[in-house]
GROMACS .gro file of C-alpha atoms in nm:
model
  102
    1UNK     CA    1   3.389  13.046   8.882
    2UNK     CA    2   3.138  13.107   8.578
    3UNK     CA    3   3.054  13.417   8.425
    4UNK     CA    4   2.697  13.544   8.248
    5UNK     CA    5   2.737  13.781   7.992
    6UNK     CA    6   2.420  13.989   7.963
    7UNK     CA    7   2.363  14.199   7.648
    8UNK     CA    8   2.128  14.494   7.609
    9UNK     CA    9   1.987  14.664   7.286
   10UNK     CA   10   1.763  14.979   7.282
   11UNK     CA   11   1.603  14.955   6.936
   12UNK     CA   12   1.452  15.206   6.728
   13UNK     CA   13   1.042  15.275   6.776
   14UNK     CA   14   0.889  14.972   6.651
   15UNK     CA   15   1.178  14.736   6.563
   16UNK     CA   16   1.162  14.467   6.810
   17UNK     CA   17   0.929  14.268   6.632
   18UNK     CA   18   1.154  14.289   6.310
   19UNK     CA   19   1.421  14.215   6.550
   20UNK     CA   20   1.296  13.888   6.684
   21UNK     CA   21   1.158  13.753   6.346
   22UNK     CA   22   1.486  13.794   6.182
   23UNK     CA   23   1.696  13.674   6.493
   24UNK     CA   24   1.474  13.343   6.501
   25UNK     CA   25   1.515  13.327   6.082
   26UNK     CA   26   1.881  13.408   6.063
   27UNK     CA   27   2.072  13.461   6.375
   28UNK     CA   28   1.964  13.199   6.634
   29UNK     CA   29   2.071  12.881   6.499
   30UNK     CA   30   2.398  13.069   6.374
   31UNK     CA   31   2.479  13.206   6.713
   32UNK     CA   32   2.379  12.871   6.897
   33UNK     CA   33   2.603  12.663   6.718
   34UNK     CA   34   2.879  12.868   6.886
   35UNK     CA   35   2.759  13.006   7.193
   36UNK     CA   36   2.513  12.711   7.283
   37UNK     CA   37   2.162  12.793   7.461
   38UNK     CA   38   2.116  13.132   7.610
   39UNK     CA   39   2.051  13.165   7.982
   40UNK     CA   40   1.776  13.375   7.827
   41UNK     CA   41   1.659  13.620   7.560
   42UNK     CA   42   1.389  13.902   7.632
   43UNK     CA   43   1.178  14.166   7.529
   44UNK     CA   44   1.091  14.428   7.801
   45UNK     CA   45   0.730  14.463   7.903
   46UNK     CA   46   0.753  14.748   8.117
   47UNK     CA   47   0.975  15.036   8.228
   48UNK     CA   48   1.203  15.098   7.891
   49UNK     CA   49   1.043  15.018   7.583
   50UNK     CA   50   1.171  14.860   7.278
   51UNK     CA   51   1.455  14.656   7.443
   52UNK     CA   52   1.622  14.342   7.409
   53UNK     CA   53   1.819  14.171   7.641
   54UNK     CA   54   2.018  13.819   7.651
   55UNK     CA   55   2.201  13.638   7.861
   56UNK     CA   56   2.490  13.369   7.801
   57UNK     CA   57   2.681  13.168   8.075
   58UNK     CA   58   3.058  13.099   8.002
   59UNK     CA   59   3.299  12.898   8.209
   60UNK     CA   60   3.572  13.132   8.168
   61UNK     CA   61   3.647  13.469   7.989
   62UNK     CA   62   3.872  13.280   7.759
   63UNK     CA   63   3.597  13.056   7.636
   64UNK     CA   64   3.369  13.371   7.552
   65UNK     CA   65   3.645  13.495   7.375
   66UNK     CA   66   3.713  13.173   7.174
   67UNK     CA   67   3.348  13.133   7.118
   68UNK     CA   68   3.263  13.494   6.988
   69UNK     CA   69   3.566  13.467   6.775
   70UNK     CA   70   3.420  13.183   6.587
   71UNK     CA   71   3.071  13.319   6.588
   72UNK     CA   72   3.181  13.628   6.415
   73UNK     CA   73   3.369  13.398   6.137
   74UNK     CA   74   3.047  13.238   6.034
   75UNK     CA   75   2.918  13.426   5.715
   76UNK     CA   76   2.524  13.358   5.835
   77UNK     CA   77   2.589  13.528   6.176
   78UNK     CA   78   2.754  13.861   5.986
   79UNK     CA   79   2.483  13.864   5.758
   80UNK     CA   80   2.197  13.887   6.036
   81UNK     CA   81   2.430  14.117   6.213
   82UNK     CA   82   2.465  14.354   5.910
   83UNK     CA   83   2.085  14.334   5.849
   84UNK     CA   84   1.986  14.428   6.201
   85UNK     CA   85   2.241  14.667   6.301
   86UNK     CA   86   2.032  14.972   6.131
   87UNK     CA   87   1.768  14.866   6.436
   88UNK     CA   88   2.008  14.928   6.690
   89UNK     CA   89   2.015  15.268   6.912
   90UNK     CA   90   2.238  15.167   7.202
   91UNK     CA   91   2.423  14.831   7.266
   92UNK     CA   92   2.557  14.747   7.639
   93UNK     CA   93   2.715  14.436   7.732
   94UNK     CA   94   2.803  14.373   8.112
   95UNK     CA   95   2.991  14.068   8.238
   96UNK     CA   96   2.835  13.927   8.587
   97UNK     CA   97   3.031  13.691   8.786
   98UNK     CA   98   2.867  13.431   8.973
   99UNK     CA   99   2.942  13.486   9.363
  100UNK     CA  100   2.819  13.163   9.463
  101UNK     CA  101   3.125  12.972   9.259
  102UNK     CA  102   3.383  13.214   9.457
   0.00000   0.00000   0.00000
């Protein structure tokens, strides 16, 4: 069985461009170092605006917990989080279970 975590952020008006810039300059390498490559990282084109979605695959929930613990011990990641936190309005996380592996 595997899991995909879908993280959704609604940002303040005009913030997605800054978010993406900051993410690729400061957050991406730190995050990828611990979590691996994302399944996907998206901004909205239609529907809700000022939104970011990203998906991360894990073999187990324990693996997710271990990787995220390591990520949040990284000073580079913590600096990125402090800088982008004021851009956030809403954060939602959904854990999806792969039904083809059940």
